[in-house]
Short mmCIF file of C-alpha atoms and ligand atoms in Angstrom, two decimals:
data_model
loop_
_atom_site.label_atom_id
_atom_site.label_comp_id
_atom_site.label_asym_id
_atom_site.label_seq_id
_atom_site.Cartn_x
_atom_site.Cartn_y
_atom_site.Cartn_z
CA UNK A 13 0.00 0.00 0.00
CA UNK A 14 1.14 3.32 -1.22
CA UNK A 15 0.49 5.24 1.93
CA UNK A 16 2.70 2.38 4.15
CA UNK A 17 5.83 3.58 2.16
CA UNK A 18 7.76 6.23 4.14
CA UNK A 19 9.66 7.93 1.66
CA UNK A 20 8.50 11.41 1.91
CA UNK A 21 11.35 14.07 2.80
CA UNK A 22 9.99 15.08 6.69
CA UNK A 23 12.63 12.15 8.23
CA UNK A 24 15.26 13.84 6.58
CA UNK A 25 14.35 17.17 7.23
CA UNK A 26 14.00 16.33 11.33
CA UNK A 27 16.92 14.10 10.75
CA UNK A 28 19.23 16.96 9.07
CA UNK A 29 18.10 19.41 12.07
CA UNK A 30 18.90 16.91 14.75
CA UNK A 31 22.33 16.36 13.49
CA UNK A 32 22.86 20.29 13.55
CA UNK A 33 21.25 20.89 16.72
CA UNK A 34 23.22 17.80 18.44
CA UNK A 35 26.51 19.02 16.46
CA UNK A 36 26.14 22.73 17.83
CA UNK A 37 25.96 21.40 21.04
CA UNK A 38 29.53 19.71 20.76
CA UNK A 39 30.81 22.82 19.26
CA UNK A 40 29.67 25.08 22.18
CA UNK A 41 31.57 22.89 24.73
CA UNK A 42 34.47 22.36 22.03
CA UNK A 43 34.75 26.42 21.71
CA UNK A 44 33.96 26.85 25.27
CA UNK A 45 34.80 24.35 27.94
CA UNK A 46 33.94 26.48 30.59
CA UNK A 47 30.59 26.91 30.00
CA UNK A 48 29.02 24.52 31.76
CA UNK A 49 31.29 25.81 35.25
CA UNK A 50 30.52 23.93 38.63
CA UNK A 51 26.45 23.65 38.23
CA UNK A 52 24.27 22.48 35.65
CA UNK A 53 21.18 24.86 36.34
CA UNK A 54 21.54 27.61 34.78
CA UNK A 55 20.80 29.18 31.73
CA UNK A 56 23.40 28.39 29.04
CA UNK A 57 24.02 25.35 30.35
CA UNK A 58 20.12 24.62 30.15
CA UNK A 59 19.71 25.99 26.39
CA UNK A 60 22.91 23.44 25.71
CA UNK A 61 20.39 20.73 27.27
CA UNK A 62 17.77 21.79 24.89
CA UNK A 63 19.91 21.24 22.00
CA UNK A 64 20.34 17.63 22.92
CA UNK A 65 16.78 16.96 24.43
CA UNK A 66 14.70 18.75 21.92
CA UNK A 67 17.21 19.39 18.75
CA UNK A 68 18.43 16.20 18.98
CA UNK A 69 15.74 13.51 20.69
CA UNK A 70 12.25 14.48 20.00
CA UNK A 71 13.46 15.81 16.39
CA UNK A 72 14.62 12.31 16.09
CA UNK A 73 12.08 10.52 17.38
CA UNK A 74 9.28 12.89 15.28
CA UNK A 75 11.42 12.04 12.13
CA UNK A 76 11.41 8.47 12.92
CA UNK A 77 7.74 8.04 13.56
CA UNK A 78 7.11 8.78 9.92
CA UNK A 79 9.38 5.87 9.03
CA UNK A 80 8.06 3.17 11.68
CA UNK A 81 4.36 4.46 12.12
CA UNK A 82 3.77 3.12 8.78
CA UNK A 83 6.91 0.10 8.50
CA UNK A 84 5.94 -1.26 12.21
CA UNK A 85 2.79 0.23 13.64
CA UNK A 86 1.06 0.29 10.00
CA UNK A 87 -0.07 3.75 11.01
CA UNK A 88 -0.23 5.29 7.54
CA UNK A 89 1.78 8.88 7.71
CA UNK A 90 1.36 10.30 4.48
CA UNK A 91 2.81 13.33 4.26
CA UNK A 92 0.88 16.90 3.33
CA UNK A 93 1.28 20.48 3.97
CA UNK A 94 0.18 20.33 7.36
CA UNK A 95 3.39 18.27 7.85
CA UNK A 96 5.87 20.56 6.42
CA UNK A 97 3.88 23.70 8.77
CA UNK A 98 4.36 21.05 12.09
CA UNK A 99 8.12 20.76 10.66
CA UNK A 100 8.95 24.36 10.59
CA UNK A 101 6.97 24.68 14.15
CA UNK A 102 9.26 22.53 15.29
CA UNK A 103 12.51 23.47 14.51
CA UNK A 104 11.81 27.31 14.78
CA UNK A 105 10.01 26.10 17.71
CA UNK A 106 13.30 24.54 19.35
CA UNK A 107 15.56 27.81 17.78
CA UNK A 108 13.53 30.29 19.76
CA UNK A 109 13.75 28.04 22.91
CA UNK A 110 17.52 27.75 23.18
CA UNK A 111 17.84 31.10 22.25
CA UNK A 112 16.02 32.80 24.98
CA UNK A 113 17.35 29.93 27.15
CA UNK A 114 20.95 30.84 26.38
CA UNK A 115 19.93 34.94 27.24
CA UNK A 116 17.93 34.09 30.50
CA UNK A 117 14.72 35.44 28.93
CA UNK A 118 12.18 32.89 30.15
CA UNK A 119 9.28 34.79 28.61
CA UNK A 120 10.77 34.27 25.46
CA UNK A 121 11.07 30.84 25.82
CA UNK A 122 7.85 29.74 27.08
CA UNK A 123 6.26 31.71 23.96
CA UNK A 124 8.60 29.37 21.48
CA UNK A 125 7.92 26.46 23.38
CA UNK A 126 4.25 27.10 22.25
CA UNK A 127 5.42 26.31 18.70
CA UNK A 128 7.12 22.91 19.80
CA UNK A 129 3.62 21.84 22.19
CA UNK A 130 1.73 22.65 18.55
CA UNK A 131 3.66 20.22 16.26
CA UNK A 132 4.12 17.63 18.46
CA UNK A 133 0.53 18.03 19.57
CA UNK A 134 0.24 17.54 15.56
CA UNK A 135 2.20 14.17 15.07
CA UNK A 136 0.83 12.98 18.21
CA UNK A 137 -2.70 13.15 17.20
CA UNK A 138 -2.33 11.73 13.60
CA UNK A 139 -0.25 8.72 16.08
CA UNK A 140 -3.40 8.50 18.07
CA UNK A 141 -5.99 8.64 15.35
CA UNK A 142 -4.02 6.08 13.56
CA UNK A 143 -3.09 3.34 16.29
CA UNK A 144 -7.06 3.48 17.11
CA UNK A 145 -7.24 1.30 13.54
CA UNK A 146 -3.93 -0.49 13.54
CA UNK A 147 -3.37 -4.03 13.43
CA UNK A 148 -0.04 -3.19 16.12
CA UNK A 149 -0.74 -4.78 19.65
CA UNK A 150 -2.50 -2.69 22.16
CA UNK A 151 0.24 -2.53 24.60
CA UNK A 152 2.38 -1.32 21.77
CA UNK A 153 0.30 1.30 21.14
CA UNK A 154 -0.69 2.36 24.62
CA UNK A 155 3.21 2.75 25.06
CA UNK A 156 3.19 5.28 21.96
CA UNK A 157 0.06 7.09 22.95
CA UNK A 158 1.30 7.58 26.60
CA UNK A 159 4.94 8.63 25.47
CA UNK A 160 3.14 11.58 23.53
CA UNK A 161 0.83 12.49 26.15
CA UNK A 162 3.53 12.40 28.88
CA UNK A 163 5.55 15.10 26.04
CA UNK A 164 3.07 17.34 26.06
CA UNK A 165 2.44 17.18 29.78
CA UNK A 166 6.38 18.02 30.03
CA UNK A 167 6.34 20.89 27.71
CA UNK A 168 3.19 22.38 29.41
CA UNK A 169 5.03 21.84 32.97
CA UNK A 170 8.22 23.59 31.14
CA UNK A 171 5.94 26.18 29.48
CA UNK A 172 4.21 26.93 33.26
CA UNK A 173 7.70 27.07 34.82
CA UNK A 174 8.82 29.45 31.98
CA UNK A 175 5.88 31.83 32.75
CA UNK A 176 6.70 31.34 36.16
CA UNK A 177 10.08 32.67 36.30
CA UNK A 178 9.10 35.96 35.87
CA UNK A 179 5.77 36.44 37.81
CA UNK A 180 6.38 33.55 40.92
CA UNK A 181 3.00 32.38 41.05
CA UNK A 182 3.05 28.87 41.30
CA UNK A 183 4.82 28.85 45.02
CA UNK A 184 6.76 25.56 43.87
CA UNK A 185 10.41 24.87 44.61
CA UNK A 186 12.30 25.68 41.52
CA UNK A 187 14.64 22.55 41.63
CA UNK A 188 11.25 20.54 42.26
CA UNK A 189 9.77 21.60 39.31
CA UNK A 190 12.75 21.34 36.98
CA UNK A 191 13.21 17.91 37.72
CA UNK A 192 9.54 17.05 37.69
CA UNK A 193 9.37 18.46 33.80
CA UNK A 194 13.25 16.74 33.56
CA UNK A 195 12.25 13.24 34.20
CA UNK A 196 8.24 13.62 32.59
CA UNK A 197 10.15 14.49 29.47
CA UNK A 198 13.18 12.00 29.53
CA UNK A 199 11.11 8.87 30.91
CA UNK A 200 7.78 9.94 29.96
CA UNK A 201 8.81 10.75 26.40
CA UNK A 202 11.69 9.52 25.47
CA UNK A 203 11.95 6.01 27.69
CA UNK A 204 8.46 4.97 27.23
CA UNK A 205 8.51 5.75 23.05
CA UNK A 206 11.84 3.51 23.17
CA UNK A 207 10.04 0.79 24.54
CA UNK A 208 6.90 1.07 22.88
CA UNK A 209 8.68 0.84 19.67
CA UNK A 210 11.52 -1.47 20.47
CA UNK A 211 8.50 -4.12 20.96
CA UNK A 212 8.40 -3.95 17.21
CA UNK A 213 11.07 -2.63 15.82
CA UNK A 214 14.06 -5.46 17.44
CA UNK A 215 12.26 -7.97 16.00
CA UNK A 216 12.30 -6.71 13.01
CA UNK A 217 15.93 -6.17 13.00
CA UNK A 218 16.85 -9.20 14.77
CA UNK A 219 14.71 -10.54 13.17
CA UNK A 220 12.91 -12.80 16.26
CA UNK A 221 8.90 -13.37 16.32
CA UNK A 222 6.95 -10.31 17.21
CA UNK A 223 5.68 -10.65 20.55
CA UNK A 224 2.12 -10.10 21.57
CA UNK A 225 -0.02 -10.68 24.59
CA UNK A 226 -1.25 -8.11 26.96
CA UNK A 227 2.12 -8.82 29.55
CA UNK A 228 3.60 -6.13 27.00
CA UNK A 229 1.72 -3.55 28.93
CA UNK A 230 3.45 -4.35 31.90
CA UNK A 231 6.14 -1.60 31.34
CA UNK A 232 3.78 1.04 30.33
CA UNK A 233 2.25 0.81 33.61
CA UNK A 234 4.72 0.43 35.44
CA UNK A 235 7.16 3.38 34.08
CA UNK A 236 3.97 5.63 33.96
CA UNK A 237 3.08 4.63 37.58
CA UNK A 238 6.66 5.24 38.63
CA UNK A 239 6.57 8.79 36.75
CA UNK A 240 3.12 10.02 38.30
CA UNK A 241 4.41 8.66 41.73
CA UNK A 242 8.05 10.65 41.10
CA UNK A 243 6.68 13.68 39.33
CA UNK A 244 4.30 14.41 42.25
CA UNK A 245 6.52 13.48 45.18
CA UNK A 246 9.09 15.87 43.44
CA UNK A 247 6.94 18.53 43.30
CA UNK A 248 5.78 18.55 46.61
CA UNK A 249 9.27 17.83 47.67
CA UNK A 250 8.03 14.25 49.37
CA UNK A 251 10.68 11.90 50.63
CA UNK A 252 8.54 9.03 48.68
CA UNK A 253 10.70 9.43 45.53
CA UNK A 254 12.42 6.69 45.65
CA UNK A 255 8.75 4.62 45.27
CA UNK A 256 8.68 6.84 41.59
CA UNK A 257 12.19 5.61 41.50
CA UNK A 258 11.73 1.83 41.90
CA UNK A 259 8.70 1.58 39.82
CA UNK A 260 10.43 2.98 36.94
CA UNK A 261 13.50 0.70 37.26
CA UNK A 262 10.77 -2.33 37.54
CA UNK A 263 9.09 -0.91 34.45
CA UNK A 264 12.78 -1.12 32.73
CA UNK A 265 13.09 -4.59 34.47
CA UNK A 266 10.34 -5.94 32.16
CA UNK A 267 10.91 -4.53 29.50
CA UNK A 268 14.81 -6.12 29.41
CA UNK A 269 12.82 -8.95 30.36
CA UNK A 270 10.71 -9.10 27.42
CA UNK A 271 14.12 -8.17 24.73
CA UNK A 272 16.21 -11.01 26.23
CA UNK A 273 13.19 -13.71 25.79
CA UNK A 274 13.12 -11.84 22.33
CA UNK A 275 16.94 -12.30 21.11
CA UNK A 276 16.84 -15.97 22.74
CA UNK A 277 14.21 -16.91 20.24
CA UNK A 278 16.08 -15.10 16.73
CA UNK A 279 15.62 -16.60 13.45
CA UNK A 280 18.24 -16.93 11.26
CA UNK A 281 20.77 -13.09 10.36
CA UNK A 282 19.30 -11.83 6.96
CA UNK A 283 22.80 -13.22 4.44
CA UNK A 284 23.46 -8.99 3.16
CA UNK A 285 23.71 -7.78 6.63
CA UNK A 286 27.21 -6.88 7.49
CA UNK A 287 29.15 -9.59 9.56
CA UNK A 288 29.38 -7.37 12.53
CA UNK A 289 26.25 -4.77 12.91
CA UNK A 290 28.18 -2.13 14.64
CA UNK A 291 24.43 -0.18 15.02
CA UNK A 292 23.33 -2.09 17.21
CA UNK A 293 26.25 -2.62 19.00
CA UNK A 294 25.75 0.99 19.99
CA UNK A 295 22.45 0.46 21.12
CA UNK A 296 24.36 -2.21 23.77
CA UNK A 297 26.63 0.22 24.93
CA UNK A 298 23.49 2.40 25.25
CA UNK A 299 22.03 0.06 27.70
CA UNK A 300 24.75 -0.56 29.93
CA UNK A 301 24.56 3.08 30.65
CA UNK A 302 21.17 2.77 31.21
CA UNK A 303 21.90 0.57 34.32
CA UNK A 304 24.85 3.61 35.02
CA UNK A 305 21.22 5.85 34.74
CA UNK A 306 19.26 3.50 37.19
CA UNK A 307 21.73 2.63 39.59
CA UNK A 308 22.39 6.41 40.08
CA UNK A 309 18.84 7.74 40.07
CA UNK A 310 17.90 4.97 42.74
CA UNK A 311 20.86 5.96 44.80
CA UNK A 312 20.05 9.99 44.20
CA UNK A 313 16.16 8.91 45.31
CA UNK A 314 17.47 7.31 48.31
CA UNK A 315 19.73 9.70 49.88
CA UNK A 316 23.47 10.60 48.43
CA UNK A 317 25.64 12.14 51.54
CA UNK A 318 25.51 16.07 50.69
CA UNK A 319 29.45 16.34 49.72
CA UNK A 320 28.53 13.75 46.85
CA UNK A 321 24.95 15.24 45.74
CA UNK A 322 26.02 17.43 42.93
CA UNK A 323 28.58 15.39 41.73
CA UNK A 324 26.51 12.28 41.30
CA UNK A 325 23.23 14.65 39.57
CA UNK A 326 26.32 15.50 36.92
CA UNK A 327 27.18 11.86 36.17
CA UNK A 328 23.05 10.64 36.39
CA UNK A 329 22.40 13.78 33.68
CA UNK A 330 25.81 12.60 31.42
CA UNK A 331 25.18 9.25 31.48
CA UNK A 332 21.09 9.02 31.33
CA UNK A 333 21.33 12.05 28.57
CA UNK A 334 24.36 11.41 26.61
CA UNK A 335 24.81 7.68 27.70
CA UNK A 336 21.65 6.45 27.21
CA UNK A 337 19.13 8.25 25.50
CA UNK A 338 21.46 10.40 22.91
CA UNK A 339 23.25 7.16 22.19
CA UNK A 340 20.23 4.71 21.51
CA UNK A 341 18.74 6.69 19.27
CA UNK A 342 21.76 6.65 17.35
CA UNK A 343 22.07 3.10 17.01
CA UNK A 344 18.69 2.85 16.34
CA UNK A 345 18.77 5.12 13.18
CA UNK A 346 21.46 3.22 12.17
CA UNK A 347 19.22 0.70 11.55
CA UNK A 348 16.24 2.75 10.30
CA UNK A 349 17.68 4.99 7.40
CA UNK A 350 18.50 1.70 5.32
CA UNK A 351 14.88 1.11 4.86
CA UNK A 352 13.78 4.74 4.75
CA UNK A 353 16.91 5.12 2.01
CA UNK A 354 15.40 2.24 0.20
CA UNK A 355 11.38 3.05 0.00
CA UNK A 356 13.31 6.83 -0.66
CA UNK A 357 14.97 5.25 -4.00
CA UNK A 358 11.82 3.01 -4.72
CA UNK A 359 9.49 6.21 -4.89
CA UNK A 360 12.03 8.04 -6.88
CA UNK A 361 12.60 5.56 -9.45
CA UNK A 362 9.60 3.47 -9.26
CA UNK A 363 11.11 0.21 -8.97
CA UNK A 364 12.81 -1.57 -6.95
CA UNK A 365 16.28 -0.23 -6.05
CA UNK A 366 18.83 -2.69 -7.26
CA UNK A 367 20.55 -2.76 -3.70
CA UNK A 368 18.97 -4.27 -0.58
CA UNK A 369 17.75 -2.18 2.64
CA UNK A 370 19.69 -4.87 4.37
CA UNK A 371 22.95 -4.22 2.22
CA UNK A 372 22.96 -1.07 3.18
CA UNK A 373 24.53 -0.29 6.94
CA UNK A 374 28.29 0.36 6.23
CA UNK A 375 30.98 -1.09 8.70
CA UNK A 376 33.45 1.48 8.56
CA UNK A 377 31.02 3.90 9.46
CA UNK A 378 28.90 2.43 11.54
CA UNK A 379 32.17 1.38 13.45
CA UNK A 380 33.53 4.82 13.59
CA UNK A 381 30.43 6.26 15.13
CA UNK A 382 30.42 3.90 17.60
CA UNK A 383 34.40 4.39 18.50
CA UNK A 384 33.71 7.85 19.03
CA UNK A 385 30.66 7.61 21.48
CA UNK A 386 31.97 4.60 23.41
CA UNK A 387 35.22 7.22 23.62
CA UNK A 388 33.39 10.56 24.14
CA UNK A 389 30.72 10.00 26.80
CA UNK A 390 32.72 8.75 29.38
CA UNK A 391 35.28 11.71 28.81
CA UNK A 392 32.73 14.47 28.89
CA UNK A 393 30.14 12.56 32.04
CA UNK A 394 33.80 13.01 34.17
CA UNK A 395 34.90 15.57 32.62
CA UNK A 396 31.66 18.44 33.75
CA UNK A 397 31.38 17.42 37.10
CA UNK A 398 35.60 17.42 37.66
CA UNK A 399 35.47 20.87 36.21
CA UNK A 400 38.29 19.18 33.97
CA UNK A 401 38.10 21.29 30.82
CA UNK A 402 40.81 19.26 28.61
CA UNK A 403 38.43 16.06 29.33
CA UNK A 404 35.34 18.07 27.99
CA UNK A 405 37.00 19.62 24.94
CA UNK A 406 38.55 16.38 23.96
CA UNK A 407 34.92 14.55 24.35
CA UNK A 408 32.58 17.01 23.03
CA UNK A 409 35.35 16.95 20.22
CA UNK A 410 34.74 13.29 19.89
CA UNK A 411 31.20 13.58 20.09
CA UNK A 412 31.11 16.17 18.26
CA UNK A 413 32.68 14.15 15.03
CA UNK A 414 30.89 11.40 15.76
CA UNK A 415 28.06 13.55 14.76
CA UNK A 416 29.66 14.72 11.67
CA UNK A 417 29.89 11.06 10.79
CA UNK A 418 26.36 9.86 11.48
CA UNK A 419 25.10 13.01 9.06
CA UNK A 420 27.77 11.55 6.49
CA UNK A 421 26.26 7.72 7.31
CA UNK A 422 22.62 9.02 6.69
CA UNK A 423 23.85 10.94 3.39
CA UNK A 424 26.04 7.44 2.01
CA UNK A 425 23.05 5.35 2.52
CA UNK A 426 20.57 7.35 0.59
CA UNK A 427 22.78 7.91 -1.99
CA UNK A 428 23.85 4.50 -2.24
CA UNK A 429 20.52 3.15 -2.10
CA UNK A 430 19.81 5.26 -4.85
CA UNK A 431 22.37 3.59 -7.02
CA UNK A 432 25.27 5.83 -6.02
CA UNK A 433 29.20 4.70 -5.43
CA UNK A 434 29.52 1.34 -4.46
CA UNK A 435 31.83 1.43 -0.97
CA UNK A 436 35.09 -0.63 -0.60
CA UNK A 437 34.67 -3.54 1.61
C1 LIG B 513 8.40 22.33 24.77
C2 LIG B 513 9.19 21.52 25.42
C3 LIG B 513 10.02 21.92 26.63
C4 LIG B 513 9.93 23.03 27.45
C5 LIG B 513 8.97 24.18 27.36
C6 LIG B 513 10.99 22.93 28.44
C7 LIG B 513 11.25 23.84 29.44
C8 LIG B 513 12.23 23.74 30.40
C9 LIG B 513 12.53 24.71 31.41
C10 LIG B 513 11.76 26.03 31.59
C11 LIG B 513 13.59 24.28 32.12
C12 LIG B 513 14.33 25.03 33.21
C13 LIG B 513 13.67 24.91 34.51
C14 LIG B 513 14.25 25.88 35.47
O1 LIG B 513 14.96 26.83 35.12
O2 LIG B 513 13.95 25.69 36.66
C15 LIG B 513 13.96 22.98 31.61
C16 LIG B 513 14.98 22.18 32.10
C17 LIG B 513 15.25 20.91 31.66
N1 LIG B 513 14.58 20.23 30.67
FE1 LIG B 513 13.14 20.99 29.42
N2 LIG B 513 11.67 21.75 28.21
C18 LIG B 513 11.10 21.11 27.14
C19 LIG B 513 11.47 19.88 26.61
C20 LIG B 513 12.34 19.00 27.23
C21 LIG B 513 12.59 17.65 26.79
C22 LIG B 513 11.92 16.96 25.60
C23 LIG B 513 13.49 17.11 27.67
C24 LIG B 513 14.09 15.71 27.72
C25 LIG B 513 13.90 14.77 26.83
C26 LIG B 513 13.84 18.14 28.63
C27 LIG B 513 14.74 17.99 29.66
C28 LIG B 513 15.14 18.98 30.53
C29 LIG B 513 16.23 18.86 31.49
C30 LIG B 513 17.13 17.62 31.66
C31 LIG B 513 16.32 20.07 32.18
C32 LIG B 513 17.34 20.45 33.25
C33 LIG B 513 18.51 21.16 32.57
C34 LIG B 513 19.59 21.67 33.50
O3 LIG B 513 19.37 21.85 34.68
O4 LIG B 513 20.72 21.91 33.00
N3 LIG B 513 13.11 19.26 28.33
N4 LIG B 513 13.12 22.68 30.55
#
């Protein structure tokens, strides 16, 4: 079915800005390793957050729902006008954001964000109207339709706090509030649409057997119990965090849970896939910082002496940010642009393209990408807390190539796909 083919230009176009915005963040740190200084709340540092949270992640993650809405969800997401309007929301959206971050003008900001709330509202609700008819399990879905609601709930809570700033009305503790919006975005948003579409989208890359049953929900509720449970004790500043805390970590339990019973029951590696699938290698290394992320978080809910506190919210940001959620979603584009490159050459030319979606991830840059990661993250999570600015300009330089490199990854594969150079072995 025609509308099932992603190959309209909106992935690229969200994928293009989310390499800039992710890129500029690098940069700043590269140019400036001082920037960041002893705390992470405040301004500059906060717009530099923004690039990688909102350039980077939901740009990525609104870019990739047009490819697996219709490839895994069979959500149709044919693209129209309104698209290209939610698209330039979006990214002018995020522009205005960081910019009024990055000058302390909160006003500013929360009138931007308004543009981000509208096009996500956008995607989410064509999400939602299509999941109601797709053949997807529920669970599946439910995870999807909660990771959207939980974004919008963040960007109204960062909207609220923005207005706030200026006019003190809501009589909340600041640090309350910023880490209530922090962790509805992160693990409302983020987490839960990881989940929701790893379900489908490992098996398909495995490939295993999809799996199905109603157990799936398990992590919804669970992470969305553990956020309701966190977001409120944080806000009323409630010593009953760490119950947030644990339910989210069981919520992650199950859904590792789930994966492992997945990859135990693999059918055979499809023959063009490169020997090694550096990819989703990444998306390993991604996951042992997740249990960096959890470990932390359920120590920081629990009680961390005083003399360690700020030291140990520096390496929980790093390695949940950067670590975990900046690095899965690189691995898992790795794995989505060769089929978005290859429904991208079939519309062009209307055939077939003579190359394979699975012939398409390249080692040598796949492998590059993830040398750089595995090499930056740890650098830069010590170096910001340490204050140790040769360890943040030599890993935001890392980082900040291994950006470079995915944009040149996405570029070879469409252009390959499309017939182009054939790469050395
Ligand atoms: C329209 C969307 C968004 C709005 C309006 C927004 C707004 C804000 C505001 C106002 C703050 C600062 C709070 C303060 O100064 O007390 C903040 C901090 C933060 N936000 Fe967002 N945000 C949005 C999206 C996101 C997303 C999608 C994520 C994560 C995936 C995120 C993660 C964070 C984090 C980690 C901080 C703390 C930064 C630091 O202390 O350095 N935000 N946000």
């Amino acid at each position: 079915m025609k509308e099932l083919a992603p190959s309209s230009a909106i992935p690229l176009c969200y994928y293009a800005s989310a390499h800039a915005a992710l890129a500029a963040a690098f940069l700043a740190l590269v140019i400036d390793p001082s920037l960041p200084g002893a705390s992470f709340y405040h301004p500059r540092m906060i717009a530099l957050v923004h690039l990688v949270t909102l350039g980077w992640l939901t740009a990525s993650i609104l870019g990739s729902f047009y490819i697996v809405g219709p490839l895994a969800l069979r959500v149709p997401m044919v693209t129209g006008p309104a698209d290209w309007v939610a698209f330039t929301g979006f990214t002018s959206g995020t522009i205005g954001m960081v910019a009024h971050f990055w000058t302390n003008s909160y006003d500013g900001m929360a009138w931007s964000a308004i543009l981000v709330f509208t096009a996500v509202a956008f995607v989410g609700a064509r999400a939602w109207r299509g999941l109601a008819a797709s053949i997807a399990p529920w669970p599946v879905g439910l995870h999807v339709s909660l990771a959207f609601f939980n974004m919008l709930a963040a960007a109204v809570l960062g909207i609220l706090i923005g207005f706030d700033r200026t006019r003190g009305v809501l009589g909340l503790s600041p640090l309350g509030m910023m880490l209530a919006h922090a962790h509805l975005a992160a693990v409302g948003w983020v987490v839960m649409m990881v989940v929701g579409l790893s379900y489908r989208l490992i098996p398909m890359i495995l490939p295993a057997a999809m799996p199905t049953g109603a157990s799936l929900a398990l992590s919804a509720i669970l992470l969305e119990g553990g956020l309701v449970v966190l977001v409120v004790a944080l806000l009323r500043e409630s010593s009953f965090v760490w119950c947030g805390a644990l339910l989210i970590v069981a919520g992650l339990a199950s859904f590792v849970t789930r994966i492992r019973l997945m990859v135990a029951r693999r059918l055979p590696r499809p023959p063009a896939l490169p020997r090694r699938d550096w990819s989703t290698w990444q998306t390993h290394a991604a996951f042992v910082w997740l249990l960096v992320t959890a470990a932390l978080g359920l120590a920081l809910s629990v009680g961390v002496p005083d003399e360690h506190r700020l030291t140990t919210m520096w390496i929980y940001g790093g390695a949940g940010l950067l670590g975990f959620l900046a690095q899965i979603v690189v691995g898992m584009q790795g794995r989505l642009v060769p089929l978005y490159a290859w429904y991208r050459a079939f519309a062009s030319k209307g055939a077939p393209p003579d190359v394979a979606a699975n012939a398409l991830p390249h080692a040598p840059f796949a492998r590059a990408i993830f040398l750089l990661w595995t090499a930056g993250v740890p650098l830069l999570t010590w170096g910001l807390p340490t204050e140790n600015h040769v360890a943040i300009t030599l890993g935001a330089a890392l980082l900040f190539a291994g950006v470079l490199t995915g944009g040149a990854y996405v570029a070879h594969m469409l252009i390959r796909a499309r017939g182009g150079p054939r790469p050395n072995p």
